[in-house]
PDB file of C-alpha atoms in Angstrom:
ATOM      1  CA  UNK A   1      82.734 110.422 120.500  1.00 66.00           C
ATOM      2  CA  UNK A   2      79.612 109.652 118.654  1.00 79.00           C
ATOM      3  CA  UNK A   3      78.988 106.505 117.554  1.00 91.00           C
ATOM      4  CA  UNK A   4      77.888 105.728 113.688  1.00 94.00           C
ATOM      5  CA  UNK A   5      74.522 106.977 113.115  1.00 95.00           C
ATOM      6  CA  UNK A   6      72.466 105.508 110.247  1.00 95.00           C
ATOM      7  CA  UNK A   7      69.014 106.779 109.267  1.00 96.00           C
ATOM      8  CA  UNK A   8      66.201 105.744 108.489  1.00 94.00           C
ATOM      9  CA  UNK A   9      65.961 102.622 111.311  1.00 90.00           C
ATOM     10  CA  UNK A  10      63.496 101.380 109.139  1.00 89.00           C
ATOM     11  CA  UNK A  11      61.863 101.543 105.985  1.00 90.00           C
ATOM     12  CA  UNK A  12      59.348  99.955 104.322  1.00 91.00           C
ATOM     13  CA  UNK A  13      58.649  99.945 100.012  1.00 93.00           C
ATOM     14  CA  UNK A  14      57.297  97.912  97.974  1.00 94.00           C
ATOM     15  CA  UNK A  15      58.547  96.431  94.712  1.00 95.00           C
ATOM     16  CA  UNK A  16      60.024  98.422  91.823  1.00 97.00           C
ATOM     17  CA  UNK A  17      60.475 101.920  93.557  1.00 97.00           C
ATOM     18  CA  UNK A  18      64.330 103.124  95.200  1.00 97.00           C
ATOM     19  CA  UNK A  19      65.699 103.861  98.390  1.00 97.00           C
ATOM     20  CA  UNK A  20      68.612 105.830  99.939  1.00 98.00           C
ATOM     21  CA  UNK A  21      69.850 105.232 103.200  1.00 98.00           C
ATOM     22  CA  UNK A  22      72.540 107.536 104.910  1.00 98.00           C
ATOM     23  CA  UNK A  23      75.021 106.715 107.270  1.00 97.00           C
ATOM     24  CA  UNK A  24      77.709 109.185 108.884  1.00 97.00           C
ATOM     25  CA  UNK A  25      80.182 107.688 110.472  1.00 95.00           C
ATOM     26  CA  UNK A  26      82.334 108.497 113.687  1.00 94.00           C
ATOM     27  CA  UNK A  27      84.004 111.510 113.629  1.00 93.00           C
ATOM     28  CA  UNK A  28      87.685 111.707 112.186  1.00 90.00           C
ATOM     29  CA  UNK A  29      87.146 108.253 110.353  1.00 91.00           C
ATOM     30  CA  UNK A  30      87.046 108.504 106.585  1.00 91.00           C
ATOM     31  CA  UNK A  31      86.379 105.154 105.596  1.00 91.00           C
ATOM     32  CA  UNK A  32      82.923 103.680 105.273  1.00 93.00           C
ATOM     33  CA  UNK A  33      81.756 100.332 104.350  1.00 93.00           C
ATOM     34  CA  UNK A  34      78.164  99.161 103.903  1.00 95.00           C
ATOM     35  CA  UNK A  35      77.024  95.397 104.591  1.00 94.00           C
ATOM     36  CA  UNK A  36      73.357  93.474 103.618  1.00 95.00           C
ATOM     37  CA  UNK A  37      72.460  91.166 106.332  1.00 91.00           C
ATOM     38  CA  UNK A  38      69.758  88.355 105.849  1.00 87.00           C
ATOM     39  CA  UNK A  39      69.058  85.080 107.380  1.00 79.00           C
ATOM     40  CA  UNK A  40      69.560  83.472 104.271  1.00 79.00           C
ATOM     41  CA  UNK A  41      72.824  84.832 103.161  1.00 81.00           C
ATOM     42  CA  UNK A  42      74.316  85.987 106.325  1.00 84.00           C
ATOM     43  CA  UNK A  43      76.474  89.086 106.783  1.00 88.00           C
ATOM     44  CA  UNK A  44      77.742  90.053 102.914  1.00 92.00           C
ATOM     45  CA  UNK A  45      80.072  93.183 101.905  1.00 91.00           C
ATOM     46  CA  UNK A  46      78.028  95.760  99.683  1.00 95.00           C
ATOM     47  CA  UNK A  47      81.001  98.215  98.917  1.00 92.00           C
ATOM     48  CA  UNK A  48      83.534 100.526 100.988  1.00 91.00           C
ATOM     49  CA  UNK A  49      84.061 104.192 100.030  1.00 92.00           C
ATOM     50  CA  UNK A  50      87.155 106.016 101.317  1.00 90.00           C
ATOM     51  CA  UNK A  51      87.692 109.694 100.621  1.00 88.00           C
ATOM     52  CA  UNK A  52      84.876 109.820  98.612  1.00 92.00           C
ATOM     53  CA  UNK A  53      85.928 107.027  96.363  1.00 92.00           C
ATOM     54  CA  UNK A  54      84.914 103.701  95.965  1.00 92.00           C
ATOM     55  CA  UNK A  55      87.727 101.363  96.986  1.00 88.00           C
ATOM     56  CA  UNK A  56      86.570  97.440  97.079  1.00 86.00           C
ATOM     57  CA  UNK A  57      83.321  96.009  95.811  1.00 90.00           C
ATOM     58  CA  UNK A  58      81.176  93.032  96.502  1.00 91.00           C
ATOM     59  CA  UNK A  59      79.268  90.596  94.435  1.00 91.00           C
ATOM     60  CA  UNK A  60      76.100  92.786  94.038  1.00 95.00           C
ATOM     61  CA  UNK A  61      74.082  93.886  91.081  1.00 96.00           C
ATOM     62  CA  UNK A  62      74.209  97.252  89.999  1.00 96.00           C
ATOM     63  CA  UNK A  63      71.093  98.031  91.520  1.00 97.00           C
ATOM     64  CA  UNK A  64      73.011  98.260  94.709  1.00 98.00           C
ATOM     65  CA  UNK A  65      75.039 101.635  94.561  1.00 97.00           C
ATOM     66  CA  UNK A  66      76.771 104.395  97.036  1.00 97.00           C
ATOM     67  CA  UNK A  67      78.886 107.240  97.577  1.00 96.00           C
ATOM     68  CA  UNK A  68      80.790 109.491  99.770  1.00 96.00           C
ATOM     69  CA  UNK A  69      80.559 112.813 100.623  1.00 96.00           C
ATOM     70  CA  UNK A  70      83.756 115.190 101.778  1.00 95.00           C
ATOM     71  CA  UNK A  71      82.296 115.079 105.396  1.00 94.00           C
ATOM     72  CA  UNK A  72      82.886 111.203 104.800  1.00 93.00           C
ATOM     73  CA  UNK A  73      79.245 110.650 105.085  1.00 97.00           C
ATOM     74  CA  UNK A  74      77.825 108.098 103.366  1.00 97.00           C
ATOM     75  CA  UNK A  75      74.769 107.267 101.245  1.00 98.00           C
ATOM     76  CA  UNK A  76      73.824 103.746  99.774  1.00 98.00           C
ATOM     77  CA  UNK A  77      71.192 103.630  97.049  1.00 98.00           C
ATOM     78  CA  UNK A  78      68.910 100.751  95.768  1.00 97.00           C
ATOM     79  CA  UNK A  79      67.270 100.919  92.882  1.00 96.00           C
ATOM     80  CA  UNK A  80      64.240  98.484  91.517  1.00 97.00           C
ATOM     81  CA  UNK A  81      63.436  97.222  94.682  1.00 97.00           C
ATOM     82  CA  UNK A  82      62.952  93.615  95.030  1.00 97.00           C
ATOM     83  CA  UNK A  83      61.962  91.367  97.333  1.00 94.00           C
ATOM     84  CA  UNK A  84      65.211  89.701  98.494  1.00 93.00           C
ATOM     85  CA  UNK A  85      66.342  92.722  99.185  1.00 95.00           C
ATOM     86  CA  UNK A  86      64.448  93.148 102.239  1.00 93.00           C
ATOM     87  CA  UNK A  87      67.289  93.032 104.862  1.00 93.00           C
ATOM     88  CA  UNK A  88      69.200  94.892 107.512  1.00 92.00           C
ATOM     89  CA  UNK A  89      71.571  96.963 106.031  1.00 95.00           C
ATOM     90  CA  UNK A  90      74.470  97.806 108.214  1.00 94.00           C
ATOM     91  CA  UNK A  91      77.360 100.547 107.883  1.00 95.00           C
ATOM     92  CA  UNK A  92      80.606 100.366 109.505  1.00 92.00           C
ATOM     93  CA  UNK A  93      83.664 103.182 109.903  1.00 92.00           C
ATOM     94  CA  UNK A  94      87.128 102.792 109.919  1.00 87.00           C
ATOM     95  CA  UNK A  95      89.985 104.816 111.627  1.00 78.00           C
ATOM     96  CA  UNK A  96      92.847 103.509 109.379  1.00 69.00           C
ATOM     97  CA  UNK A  97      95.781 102.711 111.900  1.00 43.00           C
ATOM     98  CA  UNK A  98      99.312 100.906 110.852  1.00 39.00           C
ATOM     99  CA  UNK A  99      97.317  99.550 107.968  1.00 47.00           C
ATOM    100  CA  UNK A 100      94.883  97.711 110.426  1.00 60.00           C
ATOM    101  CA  UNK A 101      91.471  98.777 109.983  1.00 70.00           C
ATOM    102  CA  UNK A 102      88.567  98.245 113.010  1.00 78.00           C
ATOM    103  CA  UNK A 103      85.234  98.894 111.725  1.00 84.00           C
ATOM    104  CA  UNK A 104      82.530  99.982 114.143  1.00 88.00           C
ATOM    105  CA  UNK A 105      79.299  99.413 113.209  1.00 90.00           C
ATOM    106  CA  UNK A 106      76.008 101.232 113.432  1.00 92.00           C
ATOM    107  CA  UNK A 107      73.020 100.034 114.579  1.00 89.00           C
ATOM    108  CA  UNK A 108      71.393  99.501 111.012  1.00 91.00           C
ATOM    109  CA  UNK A 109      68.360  99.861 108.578  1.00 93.00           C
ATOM    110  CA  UNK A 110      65.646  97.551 108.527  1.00 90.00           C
ATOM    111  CA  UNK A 111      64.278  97.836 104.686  1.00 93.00           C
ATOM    112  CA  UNK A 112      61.370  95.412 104.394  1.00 91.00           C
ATOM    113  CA  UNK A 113      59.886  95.173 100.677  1.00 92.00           C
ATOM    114  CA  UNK A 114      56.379  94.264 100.306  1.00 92.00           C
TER     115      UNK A 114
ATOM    116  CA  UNK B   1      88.892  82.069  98.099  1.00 60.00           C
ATOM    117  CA  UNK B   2      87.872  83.348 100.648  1.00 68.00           C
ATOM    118  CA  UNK B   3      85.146  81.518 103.086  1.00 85.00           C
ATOM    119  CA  UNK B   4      84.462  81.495 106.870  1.00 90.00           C
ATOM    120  CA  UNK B   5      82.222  79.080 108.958  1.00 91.00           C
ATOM    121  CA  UNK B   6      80.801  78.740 112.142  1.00 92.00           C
ATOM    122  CA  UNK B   7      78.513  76.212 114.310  1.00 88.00           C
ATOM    123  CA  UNK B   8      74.993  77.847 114.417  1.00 86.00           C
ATOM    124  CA  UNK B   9      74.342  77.278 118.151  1.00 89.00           C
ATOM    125  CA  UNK B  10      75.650  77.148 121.339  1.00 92.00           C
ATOM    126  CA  UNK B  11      74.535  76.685 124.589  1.00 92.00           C
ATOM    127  CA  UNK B  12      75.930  76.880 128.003  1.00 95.00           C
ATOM    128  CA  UNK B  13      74.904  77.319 131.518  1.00 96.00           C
ATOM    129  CA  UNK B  14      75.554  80.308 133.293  1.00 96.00           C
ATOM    130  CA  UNK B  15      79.218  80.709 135.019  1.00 97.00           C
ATOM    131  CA  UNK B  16      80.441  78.411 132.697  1.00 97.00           C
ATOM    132  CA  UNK B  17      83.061  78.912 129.944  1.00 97.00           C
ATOM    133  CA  UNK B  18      81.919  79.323 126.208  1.00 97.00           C
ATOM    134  CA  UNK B  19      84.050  78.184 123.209  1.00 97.00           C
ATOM    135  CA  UNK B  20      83.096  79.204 120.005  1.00 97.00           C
ATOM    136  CA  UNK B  21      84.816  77.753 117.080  1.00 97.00           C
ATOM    137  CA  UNK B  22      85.336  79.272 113.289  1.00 96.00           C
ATOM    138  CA  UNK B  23      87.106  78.169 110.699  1.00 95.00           C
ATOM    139  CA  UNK B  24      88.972  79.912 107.805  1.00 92.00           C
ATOM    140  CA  UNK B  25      89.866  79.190 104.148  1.00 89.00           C
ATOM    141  CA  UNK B  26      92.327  82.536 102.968  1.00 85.00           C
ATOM    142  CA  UNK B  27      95.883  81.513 104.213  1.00 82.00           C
ATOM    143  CA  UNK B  28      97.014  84.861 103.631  1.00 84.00           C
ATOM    144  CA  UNK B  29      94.048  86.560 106.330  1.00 83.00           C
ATOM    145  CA  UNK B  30      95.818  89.261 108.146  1.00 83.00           C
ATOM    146  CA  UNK B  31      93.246  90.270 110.710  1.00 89.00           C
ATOM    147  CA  UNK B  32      90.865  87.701 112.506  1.00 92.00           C
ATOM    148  CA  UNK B  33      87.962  89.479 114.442  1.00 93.00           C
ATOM    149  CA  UNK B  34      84.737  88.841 116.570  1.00 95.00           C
ATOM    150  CA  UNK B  35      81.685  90.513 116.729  1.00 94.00           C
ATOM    151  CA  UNK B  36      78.947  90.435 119.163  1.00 95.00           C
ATOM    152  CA  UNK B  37      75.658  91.315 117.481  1.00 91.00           C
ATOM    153  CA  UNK B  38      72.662  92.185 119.880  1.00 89.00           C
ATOM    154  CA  UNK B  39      68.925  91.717 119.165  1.00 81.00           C
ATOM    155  CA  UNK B  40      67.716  94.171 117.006  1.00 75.00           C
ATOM    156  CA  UNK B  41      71.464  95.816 117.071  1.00 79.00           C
ATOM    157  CA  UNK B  42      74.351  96.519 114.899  1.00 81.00           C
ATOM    158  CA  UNK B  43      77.791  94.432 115.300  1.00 88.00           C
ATOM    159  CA  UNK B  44      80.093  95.330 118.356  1.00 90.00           C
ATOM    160  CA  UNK B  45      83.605  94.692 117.869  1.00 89.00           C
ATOM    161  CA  UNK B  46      84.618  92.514 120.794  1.00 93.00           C
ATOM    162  CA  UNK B  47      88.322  92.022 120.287  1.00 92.00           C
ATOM    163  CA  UNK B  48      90.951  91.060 117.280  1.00 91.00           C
ATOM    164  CA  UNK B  49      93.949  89.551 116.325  1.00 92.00           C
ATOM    165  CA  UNK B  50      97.007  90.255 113.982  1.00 90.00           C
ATOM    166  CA  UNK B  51      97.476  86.477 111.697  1.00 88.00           C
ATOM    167  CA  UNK B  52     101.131  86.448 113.250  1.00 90.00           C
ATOM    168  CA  UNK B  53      99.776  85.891 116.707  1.00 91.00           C
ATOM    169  CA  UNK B  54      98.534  82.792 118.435  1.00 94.00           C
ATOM    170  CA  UNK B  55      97.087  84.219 121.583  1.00 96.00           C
ATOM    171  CA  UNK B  56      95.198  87.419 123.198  1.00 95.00           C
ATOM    172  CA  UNK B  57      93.388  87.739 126.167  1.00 95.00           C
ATOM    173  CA  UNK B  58      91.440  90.886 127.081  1.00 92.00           C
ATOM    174  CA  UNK B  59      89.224  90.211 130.524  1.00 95.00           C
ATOM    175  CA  UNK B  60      87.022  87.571 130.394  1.00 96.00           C
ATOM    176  CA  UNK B  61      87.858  87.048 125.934  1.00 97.00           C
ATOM    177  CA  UNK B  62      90.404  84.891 124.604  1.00 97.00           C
ATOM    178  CA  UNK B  63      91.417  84.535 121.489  1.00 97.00           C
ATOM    179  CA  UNK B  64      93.214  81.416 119.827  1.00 97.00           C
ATOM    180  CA  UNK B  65      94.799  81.498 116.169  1.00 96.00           C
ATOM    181  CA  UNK B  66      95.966  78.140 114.790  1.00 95.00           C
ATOM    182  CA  UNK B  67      97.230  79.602 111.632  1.00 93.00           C
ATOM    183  CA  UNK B  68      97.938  76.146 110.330  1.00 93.00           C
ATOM    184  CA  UNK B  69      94.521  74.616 110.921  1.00 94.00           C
ATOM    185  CA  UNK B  70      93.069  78.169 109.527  1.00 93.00           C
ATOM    186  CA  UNK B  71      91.042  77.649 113.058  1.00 96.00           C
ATOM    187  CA  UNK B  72      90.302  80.569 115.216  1.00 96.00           C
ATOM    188  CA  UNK B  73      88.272  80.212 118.263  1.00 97.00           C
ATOM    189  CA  UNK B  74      86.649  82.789 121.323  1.00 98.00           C
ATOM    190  CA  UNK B  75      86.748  81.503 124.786  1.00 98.00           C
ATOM    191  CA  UNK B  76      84.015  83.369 126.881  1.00 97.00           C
ATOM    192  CA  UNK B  77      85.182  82.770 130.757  1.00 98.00           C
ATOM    193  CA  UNK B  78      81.838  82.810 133.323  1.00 97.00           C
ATOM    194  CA  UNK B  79      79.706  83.196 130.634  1.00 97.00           C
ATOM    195  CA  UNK B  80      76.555  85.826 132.270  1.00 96.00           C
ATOM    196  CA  UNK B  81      72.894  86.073 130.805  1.00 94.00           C
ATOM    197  CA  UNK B  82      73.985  89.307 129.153  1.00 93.00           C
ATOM    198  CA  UNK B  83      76.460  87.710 126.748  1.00 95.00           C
ATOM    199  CA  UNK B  84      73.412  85.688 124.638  1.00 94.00           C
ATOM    200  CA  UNK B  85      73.899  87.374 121.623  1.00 94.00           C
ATOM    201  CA  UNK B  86      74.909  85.994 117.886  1.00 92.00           C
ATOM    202  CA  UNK B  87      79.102  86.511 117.656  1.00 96.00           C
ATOM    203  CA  UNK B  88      80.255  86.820 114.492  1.00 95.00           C
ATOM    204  CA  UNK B  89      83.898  85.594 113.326  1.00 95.00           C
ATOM    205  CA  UNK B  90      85.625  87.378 110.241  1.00 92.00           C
ATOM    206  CA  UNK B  91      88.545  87.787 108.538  1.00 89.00           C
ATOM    207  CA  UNK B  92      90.370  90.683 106.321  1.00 84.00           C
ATOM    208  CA  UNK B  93      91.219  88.825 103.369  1.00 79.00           C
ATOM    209  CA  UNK B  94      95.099  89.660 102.466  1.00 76.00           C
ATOM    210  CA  UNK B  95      94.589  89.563  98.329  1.00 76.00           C
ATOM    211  CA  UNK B  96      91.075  91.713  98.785  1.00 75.00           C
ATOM    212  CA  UNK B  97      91.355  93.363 101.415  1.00 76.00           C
ATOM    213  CA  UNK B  98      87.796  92.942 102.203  1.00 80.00           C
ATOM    214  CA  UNK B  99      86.237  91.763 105.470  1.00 84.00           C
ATOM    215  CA  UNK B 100      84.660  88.427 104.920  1.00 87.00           C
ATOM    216  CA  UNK B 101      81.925  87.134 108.143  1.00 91.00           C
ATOM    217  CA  UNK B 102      81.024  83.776 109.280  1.00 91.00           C
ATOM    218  CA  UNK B 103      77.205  82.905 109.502  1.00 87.00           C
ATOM    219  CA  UNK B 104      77.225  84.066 112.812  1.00 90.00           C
ATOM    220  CA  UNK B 105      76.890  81.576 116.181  1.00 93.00           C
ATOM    221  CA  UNK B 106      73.918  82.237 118.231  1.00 91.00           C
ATOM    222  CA  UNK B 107      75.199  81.799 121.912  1.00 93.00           C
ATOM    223  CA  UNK B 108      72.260  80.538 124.340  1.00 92.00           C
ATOM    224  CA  UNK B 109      73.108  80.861 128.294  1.00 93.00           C
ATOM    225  CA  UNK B 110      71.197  79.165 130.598  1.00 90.00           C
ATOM    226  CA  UNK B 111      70.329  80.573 134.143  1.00 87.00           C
TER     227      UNK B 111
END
């Protein structure tokens, strides 16, 4: 099977515009999560969509936004770029199993903002 | 709530064994995981285990759960050049569900 795919690899904006990055995730699984990764902060949970709904939230403005498709592809949206928010953004897929979910990760987004 | 920390560094000499350490606060975790995270690549899931366990071994990984101490640690026998990577510890909170990481231990090995 194919592994998550997210795309772009890498983006670069610059303060005040918006950006959507996509992520489809590995075939059969229907739940996607999205993740920010800095040095700073470390490795913090954006939001997980599952059948096209949003089911858990983290602590993120509401700048930070996403959604889910019926193919269970995934887009996350920033809006009013800042400069913190340069980061690698990472998406993950779930097969849920007995309850117990195993993400698998893609290889993620660079988004530098200038 | 709901916290996880781990040593930033660790270095060993190749053929050695690697211990990395992470600790937990949420008593009621349900699944404790590592991830391996590559240089300029996403996480790989290396291996997990259920809260009610204490033990699992898969090849060279082993896992130990002290549920009591909230103290999970990944034991890396004949550590190779090829493991240096950044491992990640995290745990599925049981009130949030949500998947909570550690800051992530850089492991150094040493020809």
């Amino acid at each position: 099977k194919a592994g998550v795919t997210q795309t772009p690899r890498y983006l670069i904006k610059t303060r005040g515009q918006q950006v959507t990055l996509s992520c489809s995730p590995i075939s059969g699984h229907r739940s996607v999560s999205w993740y920010q990764q800095t040095p700073g902060q470390g490795l913090q949970f954006l939001f997980e969509y599952f059948s096209e709904t949003q089911r858990n939230k983290g602590n993120f403005p509401g700048r930070f936004s996403g959604r889910q498709f019926s193919n269970s592809r995934s887009e996350m949206n920033v809006s009013t770029l800042e400069l913190g928010d340069s980061a690698l953004y990472l998406c993950a897929s779930s097969l849920l199993a007995g309850g117990h979910e195993t993400q698998y990760f893609g290889p993620g987004t660079r988004l530098l903002v200038l | 709530g709901e916290d996880v920390e781990q040593s930033l560094f660790l270095s060993v000499r190749e053929g050695d064994s690697s211990v990395i350490n992470c600790t937990y606060t949420d008593s009621s975790s349900t699944y404790l995981y590592w991830y391996k995270q590559e240089p300029g690549a996403g996480l790989q899931l290396l291996t997990y285990i259920f809260s009610n366990m204490d033990m699992k071994q898969d090849q060279r990984l082993t896992v130990l759960l002290n549920k009591k101490d909230k103290h999970l640690s990944l034991r890396i026998a004949d550590t190779q050049t090829g493991d240096s990577a950044i491992y990640f510890c995290a745990e599925r909170g049981g009130a949030t569900n949500k998947l909570i990481f550690g800051t992530g231990t850089l492991l150094a090995v040493q020809p």
